[in-house]
Tab-separated table of C-alpha atoms in Angstrom:
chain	number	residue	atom	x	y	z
G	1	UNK	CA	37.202	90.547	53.244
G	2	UNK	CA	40.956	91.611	53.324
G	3	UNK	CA	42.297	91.263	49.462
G	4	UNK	CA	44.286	88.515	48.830
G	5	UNK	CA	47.814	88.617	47.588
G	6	UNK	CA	48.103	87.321	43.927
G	7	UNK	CA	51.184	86.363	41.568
G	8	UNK	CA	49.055	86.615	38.656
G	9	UNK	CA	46.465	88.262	36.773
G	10	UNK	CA	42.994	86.630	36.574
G	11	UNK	CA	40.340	86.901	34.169
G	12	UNK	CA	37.471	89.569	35.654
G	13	UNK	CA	33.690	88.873	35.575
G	14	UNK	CA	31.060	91.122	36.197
G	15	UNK	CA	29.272	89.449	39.067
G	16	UNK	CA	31.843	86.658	39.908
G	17	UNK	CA	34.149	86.201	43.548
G	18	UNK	CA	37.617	86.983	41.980
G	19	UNK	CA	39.070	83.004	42.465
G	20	UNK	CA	41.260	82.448	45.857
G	21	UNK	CA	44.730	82.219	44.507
G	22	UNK	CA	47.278	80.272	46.813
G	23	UNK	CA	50.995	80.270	45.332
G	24	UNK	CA	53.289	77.717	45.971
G	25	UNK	CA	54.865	77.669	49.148
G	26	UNK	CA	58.254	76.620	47.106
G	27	UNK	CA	58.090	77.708	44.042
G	28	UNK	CA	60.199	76.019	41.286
G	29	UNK	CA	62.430	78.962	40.256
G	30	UNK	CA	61.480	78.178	36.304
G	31	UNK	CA	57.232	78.431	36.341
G	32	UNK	CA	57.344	75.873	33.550
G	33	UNK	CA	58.583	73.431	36.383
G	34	UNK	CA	55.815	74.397	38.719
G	35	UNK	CA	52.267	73.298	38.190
G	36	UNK	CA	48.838	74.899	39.270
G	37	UNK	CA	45.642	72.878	40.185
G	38	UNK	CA	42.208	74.627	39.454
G	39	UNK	CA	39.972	73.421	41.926
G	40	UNK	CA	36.107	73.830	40.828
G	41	UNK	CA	33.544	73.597	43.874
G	42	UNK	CA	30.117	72.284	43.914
G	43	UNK	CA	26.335	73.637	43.626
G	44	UNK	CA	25.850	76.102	46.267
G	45	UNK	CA	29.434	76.298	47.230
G	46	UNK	CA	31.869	78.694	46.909
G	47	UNK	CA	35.855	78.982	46.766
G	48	UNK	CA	36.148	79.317	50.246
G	49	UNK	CA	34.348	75.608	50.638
G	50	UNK	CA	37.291	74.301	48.971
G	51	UNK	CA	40.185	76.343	50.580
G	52	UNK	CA	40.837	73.850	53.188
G	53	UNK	CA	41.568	71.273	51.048
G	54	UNK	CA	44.320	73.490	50.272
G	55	UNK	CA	45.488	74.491	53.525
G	56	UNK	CA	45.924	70.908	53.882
G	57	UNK	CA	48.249	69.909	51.182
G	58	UNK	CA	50.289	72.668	51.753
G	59	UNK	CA	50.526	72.774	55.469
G	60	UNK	CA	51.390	69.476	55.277
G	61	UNK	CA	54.052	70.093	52.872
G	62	UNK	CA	52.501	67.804	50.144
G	63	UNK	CA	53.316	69.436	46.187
G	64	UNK	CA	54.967	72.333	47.595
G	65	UNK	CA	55.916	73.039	44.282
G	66	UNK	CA	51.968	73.522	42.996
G	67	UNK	CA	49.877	76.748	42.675
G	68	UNK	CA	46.132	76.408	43.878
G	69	UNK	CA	43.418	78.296	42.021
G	70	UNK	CA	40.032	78.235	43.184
G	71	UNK	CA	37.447	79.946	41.276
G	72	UNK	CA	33.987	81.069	41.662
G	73	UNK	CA	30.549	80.432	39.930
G	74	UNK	CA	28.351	82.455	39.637
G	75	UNK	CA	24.721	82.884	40.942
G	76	UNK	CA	22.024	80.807	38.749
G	77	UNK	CA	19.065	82.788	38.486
G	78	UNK	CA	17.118	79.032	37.900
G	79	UNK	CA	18.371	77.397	41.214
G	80	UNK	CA	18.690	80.446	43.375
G	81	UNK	CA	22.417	79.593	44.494
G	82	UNK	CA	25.832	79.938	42.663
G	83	UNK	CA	26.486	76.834	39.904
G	84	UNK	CA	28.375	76.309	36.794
G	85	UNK	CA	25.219	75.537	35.240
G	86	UNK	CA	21.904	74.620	35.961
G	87	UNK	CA	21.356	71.812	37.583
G	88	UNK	CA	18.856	68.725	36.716
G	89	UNK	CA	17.638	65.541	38.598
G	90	UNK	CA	19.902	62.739	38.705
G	91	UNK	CA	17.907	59.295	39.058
G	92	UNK	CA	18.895	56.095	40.437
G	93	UNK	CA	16.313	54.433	38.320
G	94	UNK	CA	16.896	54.454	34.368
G	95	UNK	CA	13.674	56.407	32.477
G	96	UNK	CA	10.844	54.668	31.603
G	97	UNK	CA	10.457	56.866	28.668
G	98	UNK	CA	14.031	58.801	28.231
G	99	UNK	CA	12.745	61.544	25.474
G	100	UNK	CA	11.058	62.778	28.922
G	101	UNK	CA	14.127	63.537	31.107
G	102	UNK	CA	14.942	66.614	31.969
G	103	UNK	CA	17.154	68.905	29.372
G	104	UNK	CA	20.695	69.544	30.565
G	105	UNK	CA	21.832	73.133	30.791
G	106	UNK	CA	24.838	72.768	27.701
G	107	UNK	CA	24.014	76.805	27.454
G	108	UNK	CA	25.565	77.107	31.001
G	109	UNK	CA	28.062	74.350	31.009
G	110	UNK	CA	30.056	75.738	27.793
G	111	UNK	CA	29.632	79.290	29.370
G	112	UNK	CA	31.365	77.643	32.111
G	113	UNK	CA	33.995	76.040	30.103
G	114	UNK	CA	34.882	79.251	28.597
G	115	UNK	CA	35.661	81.022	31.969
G	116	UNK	CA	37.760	78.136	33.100
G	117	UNK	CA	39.792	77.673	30.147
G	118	UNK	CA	40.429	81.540	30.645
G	119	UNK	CA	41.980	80.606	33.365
G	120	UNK	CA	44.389	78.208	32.173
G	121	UNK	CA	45.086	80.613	29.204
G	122	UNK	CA	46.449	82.662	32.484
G	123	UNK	CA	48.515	79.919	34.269
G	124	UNK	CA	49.714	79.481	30.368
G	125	UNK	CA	50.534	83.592	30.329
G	126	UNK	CA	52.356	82.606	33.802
G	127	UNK	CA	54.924	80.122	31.906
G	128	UNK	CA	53.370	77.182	33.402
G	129	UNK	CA	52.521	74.976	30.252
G	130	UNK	CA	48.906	73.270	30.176
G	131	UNK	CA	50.839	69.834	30.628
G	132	UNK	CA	51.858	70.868	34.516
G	133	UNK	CA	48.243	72.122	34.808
G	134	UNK	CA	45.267	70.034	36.646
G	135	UNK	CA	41.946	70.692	36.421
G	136	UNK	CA	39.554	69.056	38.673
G	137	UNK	CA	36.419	69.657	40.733
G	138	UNK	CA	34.019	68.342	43.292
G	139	UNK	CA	29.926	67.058	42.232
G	140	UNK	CA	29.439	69.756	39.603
G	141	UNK	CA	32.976	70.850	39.528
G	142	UNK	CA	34.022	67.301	38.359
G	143	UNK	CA	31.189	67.791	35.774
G	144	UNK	CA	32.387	71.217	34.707
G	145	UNK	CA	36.271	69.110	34.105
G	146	UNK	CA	35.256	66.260	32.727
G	147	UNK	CA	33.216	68.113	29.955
G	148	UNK	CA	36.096	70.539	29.498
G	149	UNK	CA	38.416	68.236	28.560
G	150	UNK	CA	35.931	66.159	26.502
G	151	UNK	CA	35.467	69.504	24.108
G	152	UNK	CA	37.642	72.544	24.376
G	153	UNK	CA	39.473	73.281	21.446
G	154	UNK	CA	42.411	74.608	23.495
G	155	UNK	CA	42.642	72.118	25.710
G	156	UNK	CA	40.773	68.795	25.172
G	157	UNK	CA	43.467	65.857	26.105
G	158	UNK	CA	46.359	68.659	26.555
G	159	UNK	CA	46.265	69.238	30.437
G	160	UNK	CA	48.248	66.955	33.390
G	161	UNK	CA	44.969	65.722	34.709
G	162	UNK	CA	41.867	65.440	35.502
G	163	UNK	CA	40.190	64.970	39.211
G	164	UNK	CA	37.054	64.656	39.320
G	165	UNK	CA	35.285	63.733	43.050
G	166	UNK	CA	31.649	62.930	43.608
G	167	UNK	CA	30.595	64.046	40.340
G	168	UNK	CA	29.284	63.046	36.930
G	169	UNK	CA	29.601	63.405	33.064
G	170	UNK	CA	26.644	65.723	31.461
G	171	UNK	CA	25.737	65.528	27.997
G	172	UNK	CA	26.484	61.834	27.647
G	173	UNK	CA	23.070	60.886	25.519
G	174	UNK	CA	21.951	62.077	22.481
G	175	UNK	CA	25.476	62.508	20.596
G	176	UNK	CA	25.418	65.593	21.760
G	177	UNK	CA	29.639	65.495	23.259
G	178	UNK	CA	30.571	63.696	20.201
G	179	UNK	CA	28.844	66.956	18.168
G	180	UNK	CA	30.699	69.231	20.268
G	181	UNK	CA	34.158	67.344	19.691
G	182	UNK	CA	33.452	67.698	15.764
G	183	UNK	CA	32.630	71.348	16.026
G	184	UNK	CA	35.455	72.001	17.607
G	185	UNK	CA	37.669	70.052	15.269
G	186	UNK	CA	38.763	67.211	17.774
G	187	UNK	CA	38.965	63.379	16.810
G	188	UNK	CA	35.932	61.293	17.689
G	189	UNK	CA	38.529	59.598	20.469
G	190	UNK	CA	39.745	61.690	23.520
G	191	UNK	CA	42.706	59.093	23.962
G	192	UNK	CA	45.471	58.844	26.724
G	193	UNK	CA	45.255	61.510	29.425
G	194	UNK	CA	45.535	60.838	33.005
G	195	UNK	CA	41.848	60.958	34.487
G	196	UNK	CA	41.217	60.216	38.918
G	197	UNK	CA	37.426	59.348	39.415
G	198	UNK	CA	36.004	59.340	42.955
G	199	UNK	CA	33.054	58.908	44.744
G	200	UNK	CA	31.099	57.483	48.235
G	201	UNK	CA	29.049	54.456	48.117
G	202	UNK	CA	26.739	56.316	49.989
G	203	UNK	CA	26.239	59.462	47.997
G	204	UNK	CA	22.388	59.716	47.008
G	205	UNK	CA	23.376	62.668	45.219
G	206	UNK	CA	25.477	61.260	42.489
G	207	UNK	CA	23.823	57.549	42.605
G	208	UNK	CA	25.269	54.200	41.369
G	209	UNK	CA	23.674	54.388	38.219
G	210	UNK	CA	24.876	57.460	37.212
G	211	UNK	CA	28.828	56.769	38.253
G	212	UNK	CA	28.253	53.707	35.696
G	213	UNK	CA	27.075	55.639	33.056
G	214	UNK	CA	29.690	58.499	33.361
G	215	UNK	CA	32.555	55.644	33.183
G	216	UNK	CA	30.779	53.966	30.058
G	217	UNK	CA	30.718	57.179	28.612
G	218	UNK	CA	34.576	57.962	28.624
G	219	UNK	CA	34.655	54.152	27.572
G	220	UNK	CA	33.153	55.763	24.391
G	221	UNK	CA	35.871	58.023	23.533
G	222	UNK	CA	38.335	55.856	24.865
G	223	UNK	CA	39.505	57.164	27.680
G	224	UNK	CA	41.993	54.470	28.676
G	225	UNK	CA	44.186	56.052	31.676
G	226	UNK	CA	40.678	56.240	33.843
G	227	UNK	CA	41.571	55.618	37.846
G	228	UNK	CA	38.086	54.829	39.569
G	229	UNK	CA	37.723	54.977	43.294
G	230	UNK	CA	34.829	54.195	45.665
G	231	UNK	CA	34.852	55.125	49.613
G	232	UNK	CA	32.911	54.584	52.326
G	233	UNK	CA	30.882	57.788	52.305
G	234	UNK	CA	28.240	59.992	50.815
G	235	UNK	CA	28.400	62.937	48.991
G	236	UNK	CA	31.806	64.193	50.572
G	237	UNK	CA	35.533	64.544	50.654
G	238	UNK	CA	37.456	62.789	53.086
G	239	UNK	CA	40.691	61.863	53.873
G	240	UNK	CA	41.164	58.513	52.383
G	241	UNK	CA	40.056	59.955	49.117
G	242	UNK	CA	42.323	63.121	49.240
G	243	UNK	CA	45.291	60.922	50.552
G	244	UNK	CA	44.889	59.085	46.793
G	245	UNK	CA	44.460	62.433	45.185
G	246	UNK	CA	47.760	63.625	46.316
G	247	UNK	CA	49.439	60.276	44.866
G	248	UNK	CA	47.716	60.975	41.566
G	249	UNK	CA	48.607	64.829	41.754
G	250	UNK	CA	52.020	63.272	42.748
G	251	UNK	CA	52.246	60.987	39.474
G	252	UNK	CA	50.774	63.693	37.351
G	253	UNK	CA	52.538	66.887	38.131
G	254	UNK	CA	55.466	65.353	39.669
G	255	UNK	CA	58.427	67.895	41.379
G	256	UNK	CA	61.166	68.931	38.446
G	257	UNK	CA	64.803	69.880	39.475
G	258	UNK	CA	65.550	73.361	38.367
C-alpha cells in the first residue's frame, strides 16, 4: 500500500495500521478554525471500512473545512479479529440472574481510550483546540466514544461532539463509570456536551434493549444535549443517517471566517 500523505504526526504503535489521515480539502488558514473528526470503526473492521464515508463528505463538498482521522485497532488475541476491546454478548432479553453476565473487557476499553486521546493530544499539537474536535465511531467505535468522554481526564465533556452510530455504552452496571469518573477527578455529572445517537430498528446486533439502557445510562450523568435517531435498517450506515450526521457535524463544528 502506497504511503499516504500526512499534515501531522501520529502517535506510533507497535502492531497497529498507522490511522488514514484525510486533510481538509479547504483548510481554514488558522488550524484553530478548522476541526478534525476521529472516526473509530467497528469489530472486525478496519480504517479503510470507514474511508468512504469520507470520500463522501468531502467529494460532496460537505465540511470542507474538517480533517478526517481514521484510526486502527488492533488485533484481539480473544476474538481473533482487530477490536478496541474484547467483545461480549449483547442480549435482547434482560438476565435472569445478572451476577452471571458476561465481564466486560474495561482492561481493553481504557487501553483503547488512551490511544485515542493520543490522538487528540495530536490534533491539539496541530492548533486545532479539543472544542473543534469530534470524536465518534460506528458499533464498538461508538462504544470506544461514548466511554471516552464519560472518563478521560483530558477530555471528558471538553470535545465538539460525540457521534456515536449503531453502538452502545459499556460499563453501565455495577458503578463501575461513576468509579472511573471519581478516579479521574471528574464530577459525578458529565453535563452539557453535544452527543448524536443512531441506530437501525433492525440491528440484532445492538438490540432494543440495549439502545434503552445506553440512553438511561447518560440519563444518569445527565447528559442533557442527547440527539437519538432510529432508521429503517440493521446494523449499518446509510444515507439517511449520515445526511443527519452532517447537520450535527454542521451545528457542532460549524465553518469560522478567518
Amino acid at each position: 500500500m502506497a504511503a499516504r500523505q500526512r499534515r501531522m504526526t501520529l502517535p506510533s504503535t507497535p502492531g497497529r495500521v498507522e490511522p488514514i489521515y484525510k486533510p481538509a480539502t479547504k483548510p481554514a488558514s488558522d488550524p484553530a478554525h478548522g476541526a478534525t473528526f476521529i472516526f473509530l470503526h467497528g469489530l472486525g473492521d478496519d480504517a479503510e471500512g470507514l474511508e468512504n464515508i469520507a470520500d463522501q463528505f468531502q467529494n460532496g463538498d460537505k465540511l470542507s473545512w474538517m480533517n478526517w482521522l481514521i484510526p486502527n485497532a488492533m488485533e484481539d488475541h480473544d476474538s481473533q479479529q482487530t477490536a478496541w476491546y474484547t467483545p461480549s454478548s449483547l442480549s435482547p432479553f434482560a438476565p435472569s440472574r445478572p451476577e452471571l453476565e458476561d465481564d466486560e473487557d474495561e482492561e481493553g476499553l481504557l487501553k483503547s481510550v488512551a490511544y485515542v486521546e493520543s490522538l487528540i493530544d495530536a490534533c491539539v499539537s496541530k492548533g486545532v483546540p479539543p472544542n473543534r474536535v469530534v470524536l465518534g465511531g460506528f458499533s464498538q467505535g461508538c462504544a470506544l466514544s461514548l466511554i471516552l468522554d464519560l472518563t478521560s481526564k483530558r477530555y471528558s465533556g471538553k470535545l465538539a461532539g460525540i457521534v456515536g452510530l449503531c453502538g452502545y455504552l459499556p460499563l453501565a452496571g455495577k458503578g463501575r463509570l461513576q468509579h472511573l469518573r471519581a478516579v479521574n477527578g471528574l464530577p459525578p455529572t458529565h453535563g452539557d456536551m453535544a452527543i448524536f445517537l443512531a441506530r437501525g430498528k433492525q440491528d440484532s446486533l445492538i438490540p432494543k434493549r440495549v439502545w434503552n439502557l445506553t440512553l438511561k445510562g447518560l440519563e444518569g450523568f445527565e447528559a442533557t444535549s442527547v440527539e437519538q435517531h432510529e432508521y429503517e435498517g440493521g446494523h449499518t450506515v446509510g444515507g439517511p443517517m449520515l445526511r443527519d450526521v452532517c447537520k450535527f457535524l454542521e451545528m457542532v463544528v460549524p465553518k469560522l471566517e478567518d
